[in-house]
Amino acid sequence: HVREMAAAGLHSNVRLLSGLLLTMSGNNPELFSPSQKYQLLVHHADSLFHDKEYRNAVSKYTMALQQKKALSKTSKVRPSTGSAASTPQSQCLPSEIEVKYKMAECYTMLKQDKDAIAVLDGIPSRQRTPKVGSSPWIEAGRGFFFWRLRC
C-alpha cells in the first residue's frame, strides 16, 4: 500500500506509515523480506525528499543502498528456487541508479556538490541512464565543477 500511496502523491501519509513500519521492522527484523525493507526505505526517503528534509533523506537512501547490497548478497548465496528471482515484486524494486541520483539531488540541495558528484561518479559508466548523463552536475562541470564522464 505504501507504493500506491507514493504513486498517488500522498507523501506525508507515506512518511508516517513508512516511518511506523520501519520502526516495527527494527523491533522485529523478520516482519519484512529484505526486498520489502529496501522498497520501504526508498519510499520513506522519497517522502523526506519531497518534504525538503534532505539530510534525513540522504540517511535513508544510504540505508536503502546498504539493504540493496545485503539483498544482492543473499540472492547470490541462496540457491535458485525456480522463478522466485523473476517475481513481480523483485522486478518492481526501485533502481539503485535512481536511488543514487536522488541522493545526489539531496546533496545538491544541501549545497554539498562534491558529495553529489562523488555519488554520481560511483555509478559505472555503462549503467548511467540518460537522466544521469544529462544531470545538472554535468552541466555545472563545464563551469565550476567537473564530473568525469567515462562513457
PDB file of N, CA and C in Angstrom, residues 40-46 54-67 103:
ATOM      1  N   LEU A  40      10.628  -0.059   1.228  1.00  0.00           N
ATOM      2  CA  LEU A  40      10.119   0.799   2.290  1.00  0.00           C
ATOM      3  C   LEU A  40      11.086   1.945   2.586  1.00  0.00           C
ATOM      4  N   LEU A  41      12.376   1.635   2.651  1.00  0.00           N
ATOM      5  CA  LEU A  41      13.386   2.671   2.895  1.00  0.00           C
ATOM      6  C   LEU A  41      13.407   3.700   1.770  1.00  0.00           C
ATOM      7  N   VAL A  42      13.306   3.236   0.536  1.00  0.00           N
ATOM      8  CA  VAL A  42      13.325   4.164  -0.602  1.00  0.00           C
ATOM      9  C   VAL A  42      12.084   5.054  -0.584  1.00  0.00           C
ATOM     10  N   HIS A  43      10.919   4.479  -0.349  1.00  0.00           N
ATOM     11  CA  HIS A  43       9.695   5.291  -0.299  1.00  0.00           C
ATOM     12  C   HIS A  43       9.747   6.295   0.856  1.00  0.00           C
ATOM     13  N   HIS A  44      10.294   5.873   1.986  1.00  0.00           N
ATOM     14  CA  HIS A  44      10.419   6.789   3.124  1.00  0.00           C
ATOM     15  C   HIS A  44      11.375   7.935   2.770  1.00  0.00           C
ATOM     16  N   ALA A  45      12.499   7.597   2.166  1.00  0.00           N
ATOM     17  CA  ALA A  45      13.465   8.624   1.759  1.00  0.00           C
ATOM     18  C   ALA A  45      12.853   9.567   0.725  1.00  0.00           C
ATOM     19  N   ASP A  46      12.095   9.018  -0.219  1.00  0.00           N
ATOM     20  CA  ASP A  46      11.439   9.862  -1.224  1.00  0.00           C
ATOM     21  C   ASP A  46      10.471  10.851  -0.570  1.00  0.00           C
ATOM     22  N   TYR A  54      16.351  16.979   3.341  1.00  0.00           N
ATOM     23  CA  TYR A  54      17.369  16.347   2.506  1.00  0.00           C
ATOM     24  C   TYR A  54      18.390  15.548   3.311  1.00  0.00           C
ATOM     25  N   ARG A  55      18.782  16.049   4.466  1.00  0.00           N
ATOM     26  CA  ARG A  55      19.776  15.335   5.279  1.00  0.00           C
ATOM     27  C   ARG A  55      19.216  13.985   5.748  1.00  0.00           C
ATOM     28  N   ASN A  56      17.963  13.990   6.204  1.00  0.00           N
ATOM     29  CA  ASN A  56      17.325  12.740   6.616  1.00  0.00           C
ATOM     30  C   ASN A  56      17.112  11.814   5.418  1.00  0.00           C
ATOM     31  N   ALA A  57      16.783  12.395   4.280  1.00  0.00           N
ATOM     32  CA  ALA A  57      16.584  11.590   3.072  1.00  0.00           C
ATOM     33  C   ALA A  57      17.882  10.896   2.671  1.00  0.00           C
ATOM     34  N   VAL A  58      19.004  11.615   2.739  1.00  0.00           N
ATOM     35  CA  VAL A  58      20.301  11.006   2.418  1.00  0.00           C
ATOM     36  C   VAL A  58      20.564   9.825   3.337  1.00  0.00           C
ATOM     37  N   SER A  59      20.259   9.993   4.608  1.00  0.00           N
ATOM     38  CA  SER A  59      20.460   8.914   5.574  1.00  0.00           C
ATOM     39  C   SER A  59      19.639   7.683   5.195  1.00  0.00           C
ATOM     40  N   LYS A  60      18.380   7.878   4.830  1.00  0.00           N
ATOM     41  CA  LYS A  60      17.517   6.748   4.457  1.00  0.00           C
ATOM     42  C   LYS A  60      17.931   6.149   3.118  1.00  0.00           C
ATOM     43  N   TYR A  61      18.348   6.988   2.167  1.00  0.00           N
ATOM     44  CA  TYR A  61      18.836   6.451   0.890  1.00  0.00           C
ATOM     45  C   TYR A  61      20.088   5.603   1.119  1.00  0.00           C
ATOM     46  N   THR A  62      20.955   6.060   2.020  1.00  0.00           N
ATOM     47  CA  THR A  62      22.165   5.291   2.346  1.00  0.00           C
ATOM     48  C   THR A  62      21.789   3.946   2.952  1.00  0.00           C
ATOM     49  N   MET A  63      20.834   3.963   3.868  1.00  0.00           N
ATOM     50  CA  MET A  63      20.370   2.707   4.462  1.00  0.00           C
ATOM     51  C   MET A  63      19.762   1.795   3.392  1.00  0.00           C
ATOM     52  N   ALA A  64      19.031   2.387   2.463  1.00  0.00           N
ATOM     53  CA  ALA A  64      18.422   1.597   1.388  1.00  0.00           C
ATOM     54  C   ALA A  64      19.494   0.941   0.520  1.00  0.00           C
ATOM     55  N   LEU A  65      20.549   1.690   0.194  1.00  0.00           N
ATOM     56  CA  LEU A  65      21.626   1.121  -0.624  1.00  0.00           C
ATOM     57  C   LEU A  65      22.342  -0.002   0.118  1.00  0.00           C
ATOM     58  N   GLN A  66      22.508   0.154   1.430  1.00  0.00           N
ATOM     59  CA  GLN A  66      23.106  -0.924   2.226  1.00  0.00           C
ATOM     60  C   GLN A  66      22.195  -2.148   2.226  1.00  0.00           C
ATOM     61  N   GLN A  67      20.904  -1.925   2.324  1.00  0.00           N
ATOM     62  CA  GLN A  67      19.934  -3.021   2.278  1.00  0.00           C
ATOM     63  C   GLN A  67      19.974  -3.703   0.911  1.00  0.00           C
ATOM     64  N   MET A 103      19.955  10.701  -4.184  1.00  0.00           N
ATOM     65  CA  MET A 103      20.935  11.080  -3.160  1.00  0.00           C
ATOM     66  C   MET A 103      21.741  12.292  -3.619  1.00  0.00           C
TER      67      MET A 103
END
